[in-house]
Backbone as a ProteinNet text record, in pm:
[ID]
protein_1_A
[PRIMARY]
MQTIIIGSGNVAYHLAKAFVQNGIPLNQIFGRNETELQKISSELNIPYSTEKLEDADLYIICVSDNSVENVSKIISKKDCLVAHTSGSLPKEILIGEYRKSSFYPLQTFSKSKELDYKKIPFFIETENSEDQKILTDLASKISENVMEGSYEKRKYIHLTAVFACNFVNHLFSRAKEISDAQEIPFDYFLPLIDETVQKIHEIEPKSAQTGPAVRNDKRVLELHEELLQDESLEIYKTMNHSIKKMYQLP
[TERTIARY]
14067.9	14145.1	14098.8	14190.2	14158.4	14149.1	14037.8	14010	13970.7	14024.9	13992.6	13952.1	13845.6	13803.5	13848.6	13911.6	13956.4	13867.3	13798.8	13708	13577.6	13499.3	13371.9	13261.6	13289.2	13192	13096.6	13037	12933.8	12985	13101.1	13155	13193.3	13260.1	13300.3	13178.6	13074.4	12952.8	12890.5	12870.2	12801.7	12887.1	13018.2	13103.3	13102.1	13109.5	13102.5	12968.3	12862.6	12729.3	12718.7	12775.9	12774.2	12850.4	12964.1	13042.1	12960.4	12901.6	12826.3	12707.4	12634.8	12517	12552.6	12675.4	12716.4	12809.9	12812.7	12886.3	13036.9	13087.8	13232.2	13281.5	13368.2	13411.5	13492.2	13467.2	13545.3	13604.6	13736.2	13801.9	13796.6	13783.4	13783.9	13741.5	13681	13664.4	13738	13826.3	13919.2	13901.9	13912.5	13902.5	13919.8	13890.8	13907.6	13776.7	13665.3	13536.4	13469.5	13490.5	13443	13291	13223.9	13077.3	13022.6	13076.4	13029.1	13073.3	13194.2	13241.7	13154.5	13114.7	13027.8	12894.8	12840.7	12713	12726.4	12834.8	12856.8	12879.5	12962.2	12992.8	12867.6	12782.7	12660.6	12564	12549.2	12454.4	12502.5	12632.5	12684.7	12764.3	12781.5	12853.5	12997.3	13067.1	13207.3	13291.7	13401.1	13489.5	13545.3	13561.7	13616.1	13724.4	13804.9	13905.6	13940	13975.1	14028.9	14178.1	14232.8	14370.3	14462.9	14420.5	14509.1	14456.1	14535	14501.4	14554.2	14464.6	14503.5	14573.8	14642.9	14704.3	14595.9	14617.7	14521.6	14592.6	14525.1	14575.4	14535.8	14418.8	14365.9	14314.8	14360.3	14309.1	14240.1	14117.1	14044.6	14024.3	14083.5	14080.6	13961.4	13867.9	13745.9	13741.5	13825.2	13829.8	13827.5	13820.8	13819.8	13950.4	13943.5	14061.7	14179.5	14151.4	14258.3	14329.5	14264.7	14320.3	14383.8	14363.7	14407.4	14557	14637.6	14783.1	14828	14783	14825.4	14774.8	14651.8	14596.3	14672.1	14713.3	14784.5	14916.6	14972.9	15101.6	15091	14969.8	14956.4	14962.6	14956.1	14961.5	15108.1	15156.7	15298.6	15328.1	15225	15247.1	15299.3	15399.7	15457.9	15390.9	15388.8	15339.4	15192.5	15116.4	14971.2	14916.6	14787.3	14723.3	14643.4	14667	14597	14525.9	14399.4	14321	14254.5	14251.4	14167.1	14040.9	13940.6	13811.7	13782.8	13886.2	13869.5	13862.8	13780	13774	13872.5	13933.1	14016.4	14162	14202.5	14341.3	14407.2	14536.6	14609.4	14639.6	14663.3	14699.1	14832.7	14915.7	15047.6	15040.7	14921.5	14906.1	14928.3	14913	14931.4	15079.6	15114.7	15254.4	15280.7	15360.3	15393	15457.4	15514.6	15581.3	15482	15378.5	15274.5	15228.2	15141.1	15087.4	14971.6	14975.6	14882	14774.1	14652.9	14542.1	14431	14333.3	14213.8	14090.7	13993.2	13869.3	13755.1	13716.6	13630.6	13485.7	13393	13251.2	13188	13125.5	13066.3	12923.5	12911.9	12780.8	12791.8	12680.1	12672.9	12617.9	12684.2	12651.6	12601.1	12490.8	12441.6	12400	12435.6	12408.1	12258.9	12177.2	12033.8	11960.9	12032.4	11967.5	12007.8	11908.1	11933.1	11978.1	12068.1	12119.2	12113.3	12096.4	12108.1	12251.9	12333.2	12476.9	12508.1	12419.7	12444.6	12450.7	12387.7	12383.1	12498.1	12578.6	12685.2	12807	12852.3	12974.5	13098.2	13190.1	13318.4	13429.6	13525.5	13639.8	13766.3	13840.3	13954.5	14084	14184.1	14318.9	14420.7	14514.1	14616	14752.2	14853.4	14988.7	15019.6	14939.8	14967.9	14838.3	14846.3	14727.6	14671.7	14758.9	14710.5	14620.6	14664.3	14582.2	14456.1	14467.6	14350.2	14241.8	14283.1	14186.9	14129.6	14213.9	14166.7	14056.2	14081.6	13983.6	13863.5	13884.6	13772.2	13679.2	13736.8	13655.3	13580	13647.1	13584.1	13466.7	13490.6	13385.2	13269.8	13300.4	13197.3	13101.7	13142.6	13052.5	12948.6	12979.8	12891	12808.9	12875.1	12816	12816.1	12720.7	12713.8	12794.3	12850.1	12922	13060.4	13157.9	13295.1	13386.6	13473.9	13563	13694.6	13792.9	13921.7	13909.8	13973.7	13965.5	14097.5	14175.7	14302.6	14278.6	14383.7	14370.2	14325	14380.3	14340.4	14191.1	14140.2	13998	13915.3	13961.2	13885.3	13871.8	13971.6	13961.3	13838.8	13816.7	13703.2	13572	13579.8	13460.5	13413.8	13509.6	13475.1	13424.4	13486.6	13441.2	13298.4	13270.5	13134.6	13036.5	13077.5	12990.9	12960	13057.4	13033.9	12927	12934.9	12833.5	12697.5	12696	12570.2	12503.9	12582.9	12527.6	12540	12663	12683.8	12624.2	12647.5	12593.3	12440.4	12387.6	12242.4	12179.5	12241.7	12187.8	12193.1	12298.9	12305.8	12191.2	12158.8	12045.6	11914.4	11901.8	11783.9	11776.9	11891.4	11895.3	11855.8	11905.9	11869.6	11721.2	11670.4	11527.8	11442.1	11485.6	11408.7	11410.4	11521.2	11525.1	11416.8	11399.8	11298.7	11159.1	11133.7	10999.7	10969.5	11069.3	11048.8	11015.2	11084.7	11062.6	10919.9	10859.7	10722.5	10620.3	10667.4	10581.1	10510.6	10586.2	10538.1	10606.3	10531.5	10595.1	10686.1	10810.4	10905.2	10862.6	10784.1	10734.3	10656.1	10595.5	10519.2	10607.7	10738.7	10830.1	10892.2	10869.4	10932.6	10887.3	10758.5	10720.9	10792.6	10813.3	10886.3	11031.7	11092.6	11231.9	11244.6	11151.7	11155.1	11141.7	11050.7	11030.6	11153	11215.8	11336.1	11447.8	11466.6	11571.9	11536.3	11410.8	11368.9	11380.4	11355.1	11355.7	11490.7	11599.5	11731.1	11773.3	11689.4	11711.4	11670.4	11589.6	11533.6	11572.6	11607.2	11637.5	11771.7	11850.1	11974.4	11945	12025.3	11998.6	11981	12062.6	12052.7	11917.1	11864.7	11734.1	11618.9	11643.6	11537.4	11522.5	11610.6	11609.5	11480.6	11420.2	11303.4	11330.1	11234.4	11247	11261	11256.4	11256.1	11385.6	11500.4	11626.5	11633.9	11598.4	11606.3	11498.6	11391.1	11288	11323.8	11430.1	11471.6	11356.7	11285.8	11171.1	11221.5	11255.8	11319	11228.3	11097.1	11004.8	11010	11004.9	11008.2	11145.2	11251.2	11385.7	11401.6	11354	11363.5	11277	11158.7	11070.3	11137.5	11197.2	11264.4	11381.4	11454.7	11569.7	11525.8	11407.5	11356.2	11321.1	11293.5	11252.9	11371.4	11490.9	11608.3	11709.8	11801.1	11910.7	12030.6	12143.1	12266.7	12306.1	12345.9	12399.3	12297.8	12172.1	12069.8	12052.8	12063.3	12054.4	12173.3	12292.3	12411.5	12404.7	12356.5	12340.8	12241.4	12129.8	12026.1	12081.6	12154.1	12211.7	12315.4	12400.8	12506.8	12447.7	12346.7	12285.1	12215.7	12143.1	12073.3	12170.8	12280.4	12383.8	12441.6	12466.3	12521	12422.9	12294.8	12192.6	12184.6	12180.9	12173.2	12294.1	12411.2	12532.7	12530.4	12481.3	12474.9	12383.9	12273.7	12175.7	12190.8	12304.8	12340.9	12228.3	12178.1	12071.7	12133.2	12073.4	12128.2	12108.1
32088.3	31966.6	31900	31879.7	31813.7	31662.7	31605.9	31465.5	31391.1	31270.1	31183.8	31046.4	30992.5	30855.1	30767	30655.6	30559.8	30436.2	30405.8	30292.7	30331.8	30231.3	30260.1	30165	30089.4	29991.4	30050.2	29962.4	30002.4	30099.2	30068.6	30153.8	30289.9	30290.7	30417	30503.8	30442.7	30517.5	30580.1	30499.4	30550.2	30649.9	30628.9	30725.5	30858.9	30851.9	30974.3	31044.7	30967.8	31025.2	31088.9	31023.8	31078.5	31210.3	31215.1	31338.9	31451.8	31423.1	31525.6	31574.3	31480.7	31518.3	31605.2	31591.2	31666.6	31783.3	31820	31937.7	31925.2	31802.6	31779.4	31771	31862.3	31862.9	31738	31686.3	31578	31628	31615.5	31666	31568	31438.9	31339	31205.5	31123.3	30981	30906.7	30815.5	30752.2	30600.6	30535.2	30389.7	30334.1	30204.3	30136.9	30122.4	30110.9	30082.8	30213.6	30248.8	30378.6	30387.8	30278.2	30279.4	30318.8	30255.2	30286	30425.3	30463.8	30597.5	30705.2	30683.5	30779.5	30794.1	30682.3	30686.5	30767.8	30741.7	30813.9	30962.1	30989.7	31127.4	31203.6	31139.2	31202.9	31231.5	31135.6	31151.7	31253.5	31252	31332.1	31454.3	31468.4	31583.4	31590.5	31478.1	31469.4	31438.2	31508	31472.2	31331.1	31259.6	31124.6	31103.8	30999.6	30961.8	30814.7	30752.5	30616.4	30618	30735.5	30743.4	30827	30946.3	31034.9	31058.4	31017.6	31041.7	31179	31267.9	31404.5	31410.6	31521.2	31545.3	31573.5	31526.3	31550.8	31545.7	31596.3	31587	31454.6	31401.5	31277.8	31188.6	31064.9	30962.9	30855.4	30821	30715.2	30600.4	30486.4	30369.5	30281.7	30269.9	30190.6	30078.8	29979.3	29865.8	29737.5	29623.7	29496.1	29477.5	29399.4	29376.7	29324.7	29239.3	29180.8	29283.4	29396.9	29498	29616.1	29627.7	29747.1	29772.1	29667.6	29686.4	29737.6	29672.6	29714.4	29854	29882.4	30014.8	30122.1	30091.6	30192	30234.3	30149.4	30178.9	30285.1	30312	30411.2	30553.7	30568.7	30702.3	30739	30830	30866.5	30989.5	31064.1	31186	31151.5	31224.8	31202.7	31293.4	31245.3	31321	31361.8	31286.7	31303.1	31198.8	31200.6	31103.7	31006.2	30876.8	30772.7	30680.4	30653	30565	30456	30334.8	30231.7	30217.5	30150.6	30138.1	29994.6	29912.7	29771.7	29752.2	29656.8	29621.2	29513.2	29447.6	29331	29346.6	29466.6	29489.4	29592.9	29575	29678.7	29797.8	29911.7	30029.5	30008.8	29919.3	29893.5	29820.9	29777.3	29715	29818.4	29944.9	30053.2	30072.1	30077.8	30086.4	30222	30305.4	30435.3	30525	30633.9	30728.2	30835.8	30791	30881.3	30832.8	30911.8	30876	30778.6	30669.8	30559.3	30558	30516.1	30516.7	30422.8	30406.9	30328.3	30412.2	30405.9	30484.3	30386.4	30310.7	30193.3	30222.7	30221.6	30236.5	30098.3	30081.3	29952.2	29945.6	29897.6	29885.6	29795.4	29737.4	29664	29758.8	29764	29864.2	29799.7	29852	29818.4	29948.7	29966.4	30093.7	30123.3	30019.4	30039.5	30069.7	30062.5	30078.9	30210.7	30293.7	30419.4	30391.4	30475.8	30458.7	30590.1	30579.5	30695.3	30698.4	30781.6	30782	30825.5	30902.1	30948.6	30833.1	30721.7	30607.3	30508.6	30529.8	30434.5	30463.2	30367	30389.2	30391.4	30481.3	30488	30461.8	30376.8	30344.9	30396.9	30478.6	30550.2	30501.8	30474.7	30442.6	30518.5	30587.1	30664.8	30642.8	30706.8	30694.9	30801.2	30906.8	31012.8	31083.2	31162.3	31226.9	31334.8	31399.1	31501.5	31441.3	31329.6	31264	31202.6	31157.3	31104.1	31211.6	31333	31443.8	31478.3	31478.2	31509.5	31412.9	31283.2	31184.4	31176	31196.3	31196.4	31313.6	31429.9	31547	31525	31463.9	31436.2	31339.9	31229	31129.7	31186.6	31277.7	31336.7	31426.2	31471.5	31548.4	31457.5	31328	31230	31155.5	31112.4	31018.5	31072.6	31023.1	31056.8	30958.1	30855.5	30750.1	30730.9	30800.6	30793.7	30762.1	30664	30625.2	30571.6	30567.8	30511.5	30360.8	30302.3	30157.7	30100.5	30049.2	29987.1	29863.1	29816.1	29696	29577.1	29562.4	29451.3	29458.3	29577.7	29594.6	29571.4	29626.8	29615.1	29471.1	29388.2	29247	29183.2	29214.3	29155.6	29224.9	29354.1	29423.9	29360.5	29336.8	29278	29135.2	29058.6	28921.7	28920.3	29009	29019.6	29055.9	29146.4	29188.4	29072.1	28985.6	28869.4	28778.1	28753.7	28672.5	28741	28872.3	28944.7	28982	28990.3	29035.8	28929.6	28893.1	28804.6	28666	28609.1	28476.1	28480.4	28584.8	28597.5	28611	28692.1	28707.6	28576.6	28497.7	28367.8	28276.9	28285.1	28206.5	28253.5	28385.4	28434	28370.7	28361.7	28302.2	28155.6	28082.9	27941.4	27926.8	28015.3	28011.5	28035	28128.5	28157	28038.1	27964.5	27843.1	27745.4	27730.6	27637.5	27686.7	27816.5	27870.1	27866.7	27898.1	27894.6	27753.7	27655	27516.3	27470.9	27531.5	27495	27597.4	27690.5	27794.4	27876.4	27908.8	27995.7	28130.7	28238.2	28369.8	28405.8	28439.4	28474.9	28603	28687.1	28809.2	28779.5	28661.2	28625	28619.8	28599.2	28585	28717.7	28823	28951.2	29010.6	29002.2	29052	28977.2	28847.5	28768.4	28813.7	28833.1	28878.7	29016.7	29107.6	29243	29241.2	29159.6	29152.9	29093	28994.9	28933	29035.1	29115.5	29217.4	29328.2	29372.5	29480.7	29439.9	29314.9	29266.8	29287.3	29268.4	29278.8	29424.1	29520	29658.2	29676.9	29586	29600.4	29486.5	29372.7	29253.3	29196.5	29147.1	29078.9	28961.7	28942.1	28831.3	28696.4	28672.7	28543	28527.9	28637.4	28632.5	28625.8	28670.1	28675	28544.5	28446.9	28323.2	28246.1	28204.4	28115.9	27999.9	27908.7	27799.5	27663.7	27557.7	27421.2	27382.4	27437.2	27397.7	27447.7	27574	27628.4	27566.6	27517.6	27444	27296.4	27258	27117	27026.1	27070.6	26998	26896.6	26778.3	26677.9	26631.8	26628.1	26584	26678.4	26808.3	26906.6	26905.9	26895.3	26892	26773.7	26657.8	26538.9	26553.3	26612.9	26634.9	26725.4	26833.4	26926.5	26858.4	26777.3	26709.7	26615.3	26556.7	26468	26544.5	26673.7	26755.4	26814.8	26803.2	26868.9	26767.4	26816.8	26732.8	26819.8	26754.1	26819	26935.8	27047	27158.9	27217.2	27227	27284	27200	27069.4	26980.6	27001.6	27015.1	27036.3	27169.9	27273.2	27403.7	27392.6	27325	27309.8	27239.6	27130.3	27056.4	27140.4	27209.7	27290.8	27403.5	27472.3	27582.1	27532.4	27423.9	27371.4	27321.4	27261.7	27217.8	27337.8	27446.2	27566.5	27627	27629.9	27683.3	27599.2	27468	27379.4	27397	27410	27426.6	27558	27666	27795.4	27790	27716.3	27710.1	27584.4	27514.3	27396.1	27293.6	27260.7	27162.1	27028.8	26918.9	26788.5	26758.7
11210.7	11188.4	11059.4	10968.4	10842.6	10866.3	10825.4	10854.7	10728.1	10713.8	10600.4	10652.2	10596.6	10625.7	10510	10543.5	10442.9	10451.7	10343.1	10339.7	10273.1	10231.1	10165.5	10210.8	10317.1	10365.5	10467.7	10546.7	10642.1	10747.4	10805.7	10911.5	10855.5	10740.9	10677.6	10648.3	10593.6	10560.5	10685.1	10788.4	10907.2	10983.6	10987.7	11055.9	10980.9	10848.9	10768.7	10790.2	10793.9	10814.4	10952.7	11053.7	11189.7	11195.2	11125.5	11120.7	11057.9	10942.6	10869.7	10951.7	11011.7	11090.2	11210	11259.7	11377.9	11344.4	11216.8	11175.6	11183.2	11171.2	11173.7	11028.8	10986	10845.9	10809.4	10690.7	10632.9	10501.7	10487.8	10367.9	10251.8	10285	10177.9	10235.2	10147.7	10177.2	10066	10105.5	10011.8	10018.3	9902.4	9900.4	9760.9	9746.5	9616.9	9540.9	9616.1	9552.6	9508.1	9380.4	9332.2	9334.6	9308.3	9307.9	9444.6	9550.8	9685.7	9730.1	9692.1	9726.4	9662.4	9538.7	9469.8	9542.5	9589.8	9662.3	9789.9	9865.9	9991.1	9962.8	9862.4	9826.2	9785.4	9706.9	9659	9773	9862.1	9973.7	10075.8	10106.8	10217	10172.4	10041.1	9986	10038.6	10026.6	10068.3	9944.7	9920.9	9809.7	9828.1	9717.3	9727.7	9623.2	9646.5	9547.4	9565.3	9452.8	9455.9	9423.4	9395.4	9346.2	9435.5	9471.7	9547	9687.6	9786.2	9925.6	9964.5	10000.6	10033.8	10169.8	10195.3	10326.2	10429.2	10550.7	10657.9	10792.4	10893.2	11031	11094.4	11052	11107.5	10995.2	10994.2	10903.6	10988	10951.8	11021.6	10924.3	10955.3	10867	10902.8	10809.1	10829.6	10725.9	10743.4	10651.2	10733.5	10666.2	10737.7	10814.8	10921.8	11005	10923.4	10825.2	10744.6	10657	10633.7	10543.5	10615.2	10745.9	10818.9	10802.7	10821.9	10816.9	10680.9	10573.2	10439.5	10404.1	10441.1	10411.6	10487.3	10609.6	10690	10625.6	10541.1	10478.1	10369	10321	10213.8	10268.5	10399.6	10459.7	10478.4	10396.2	10397.8	10482.6	10517.7	10594.9	10734.5	10779.3	10911.7	11014	11135.9	11250.2	11238.5	11160.9	11165.1	11263.6	11286.7	11375.1	11289.5	11310.3	11234.9	11332.9	11305.7	11393.2	11309.7	11362.4	11301.7	11385.8	11331.9	11399.9	11443.4	11452.1	11487.5	11638.8	11679.5	11820	11858.1	11759.2	11788.8	11747.2	11708.1	11666.9	11757.5	11787	11862.1	11771.3	11831.3	11750.2	11680.1	11733.7	11675.6	11541	11500.5	11368.6	11258.1	11292.6	11196.1	11166.6	11037.4	10994.9	10931.1	10998.7	10942.7	11046.6	11001.3	11091.5	11136	11202.7	11251.4	11388.6	11451.4	11582.6	11564	11638.7	11617.2	11725.9	11685	11780.1	11733.7	11821.2	11790.4	11822.1	11732.6	11743.7	11717.5	11821.2	11805.1	11844	11745.8	11777.5	11801.2	11915.8	11951.5	11897.8	11773.8	11711.5	11590	11551.2	11425.3	11319.6	11204.3	11103.1	10974.5	10923.4	10789.8	10724.1	10598.8	10531.2	10522.3	10516.7	10499.5	10629.7	10742.4	10873.2	10937.6	10971.5	11040.4	11184	11234.7	11369.9	11445.5	11578.1	11666.3	11715.2	11650.9	11679	11821.7	11883.3	12020.1	12119.8	12085.2	12177.6	12156.4	12053	12022.3	12109.5	12190.2	12268.9	12178.9	12209.5	12140.5	12241.4	12203	12287.8	12219.7	12292.2	12236.6	12301.3	12217.1	12267	12183.8	12248.6	12178.9	12244.3	12187.3	12240.4	12345.6	12351.3	12448	12487.4	12593.3	12648.2	12554.5	12476.8	12384.9	12277.8	12220.1	12118	12178.8	12303.5	12372.5	12381	12412.8	12422.1	12285.2	12181.8	12046.9	12004.2	12019.8	11974	12066.2	12195.6	12289.3	12260.4	12236.9	12202.7	12072.2	11975.3	11846.4	11863.1	11931.9	11952.1	12033.5	12126.3	12212.5	12134.6	12017.5	11932.5	11866.5	11862.6	11799.6	11903.3	12010.3	12105.2	12247.9	12324.7	12467	12551.4	12488.7	12561.3	12501.2	12556.2	12507.6	12624	12605.1	12714.2	12659.2	12746.5	12708.4	12697.8	12597.8	12578.4	12532.6	12625.8	12591	12506	12440.2	12357.1	12441	12561.6	12647.7	12678.5	12702.6	12731.1	12604.9	12492.1	12367	12320.3	12346.3	12308	12371.9	12498.8	12570.1	12533	12501.5	12452.8	12322	12232	12102.1	12117.3	12205.9	12230	12283.6	12378.9	12432.7	12322.5	12234.1	12124.5	12030	12006.4	11919.8	11980.4	12110.9	12177.7	12173.6	12205.1	12221.8	12090.1	11983.2	11854.6	11746.1	11710.7	11595.6	11617.6	11736.4	11763.7	11770.6	11835.1	11845.9	11707.6	11620	11485	11407.8	11430.1	11364	11410.7	11537.6	11588	11525.3	11501.4	11429.7	11290.9	11222.7	11089.1	11093.6	11193.7	11207.9	11241.2	11325.9	11360.5	11236.1	11152	11030.4	10934.5	10930.7	10848.1	10891.2	11022.6	11074.3	11039.9	11062.9	11035.4	10885.3	10802.6	10657.6	10609.6	10667	10626.1	10656.1	10758.4	10796.1	10745.9	10661.3	10603.5	10711.1	10816.2	10923.9	10905.9	10887.2	10866.7	10984.4	10953.2	11059.8	11132.1	11064.3	11127.8	11255.2	11261.5	11380.9	11505.5	11485.3	11598.5	11641.7	11562.7	11593.7	11727.4	11763.9	11896.6	12010	11992.9	12092.4	12100	11984.2	11980	12043.2	12007.2	12062.7	12215.1	12265.6	12411.2	12479.9	12416.9	12474.4	12488.8	12385.2	12389.7	12487.6	12483.7	12572.6	12719.4	12745.8	12884.5	12952.7	12876.7	12940.7	12963.3	12921	12961.5	13107.6	13159.5	13293.4	13387.6	13332.3	13411.9	13368.6	13461.7	13427.5	13333.8	13228.8	13135.8	13205.1	13304.7	13373.4	13441.2	13496	13562.9	13463.4	13340.5	13239.2	13161.9	13185.4	13106.7	13126.2	13015.5	13018.1	12923.3	12909.7	12814.3	12878.9	12797	12850.8	12921.9	12880	12944.1	13087.3	13111.3	13247.1	13336.4	13274.4	13351.2	13367	13295.4	13292.8	13248.3	13144	13090.5	12987.9	13034.6	12949.7	12835.7	12860	12755.6	12634.8	12660.5	12550.9	12482.6	12562.1	12504.5	12409.4	12449.8	12365.6	12239.8	12255	12141	12037.9	12085.9	11994.2	11922.4	11994.7	11933.6	11822.4	11836.9	11733.1	11604.7	11619.6	11504.8	11428.9	11487.7	11431	11380.8	11298.5	11252.2	11215.5	11199.3	11154.5	11245.6	11185.7	11263.9	11360.5	11317.6	11405.5	11531.1	11516.5	11633.6	11725.4	11667.9	11750.3	11824.2	11755.9	11820.3	11935.3	11910.4	12012.7	12136.9	12115.1	12228.2	12303.2	12227.4	12289.4	12373.5	12318.9	12392.2	12518.7	12507.5	12624.9	12730.9	12686.3	12781.5	12856.2	12784.3	12846.6	12946.3	12909.7	13001.1	13128	13111.7	13229.2	13320	13257.8	13336.5	13414.1	13351.3	13418.8	13540.9	13528.4	13637.3	13723.3	13700.5	13781.8	13784.6	13664.2	13651.4	13606.8	13645.8	13606.9	13457.4
[MASK]
++++++++++++++++++++++++++++++++++++++++++++++++++++++++++++++++++++++++++++++++++++++++++++++++++++++++++++++++++++++++++++++++++++++++++++++++++++++++++++++++++++++++++++++++++++++++++++++++++++++++++++++++++++++++++++++++++++++++++++++++++++++++++

């Protein structure tokens, strides 16, 4: 099966790398950013182009959600299979006379960070059972966790991921602002962060909750509020309110 990845960002890079590592041929990587395409091409030995999109049986679109629809229009071949990698878009966002699908890897991607692709869940949605098998078989060569994922299901998967990943990372950034302001190395907090994440591999998150809010320690809560201002104070109050509400505390 001739396969082309469209895009040059984090998802495109890691998906291409996963394909290469698992012996899945890629005929081309296509996009606008020639500098990034050259880097991917050089590292993974994949032909690239910014001008001519070659014919293929499968095109996988790895671009930002805002660009998926417009990028999908450049695929003129009929009766090929086209998949986007978004968790928050329906397959119907794709515009063209081809078979539409979604090939969604549930992971946060950065080019500088190595990943174990076998652990990344893939959610597949297609228009028919034949294409479902094609993409499921393809994803199964990369990952040990492949399942069907309708748009209705993927919306909630993506929402959960935003809470579990994006919001948590933002809190790390806010925490680092506080530690930096007091000249406390943020590295000192990494063992705490690691233990917090590791704990939920063994304990339900709700059961693992610690801290002044779940203890309803009003003295510490008030002390912390005195140390904060602006957005950080609002985040602190909102998070503590949510914790108290979950544990039905006054």
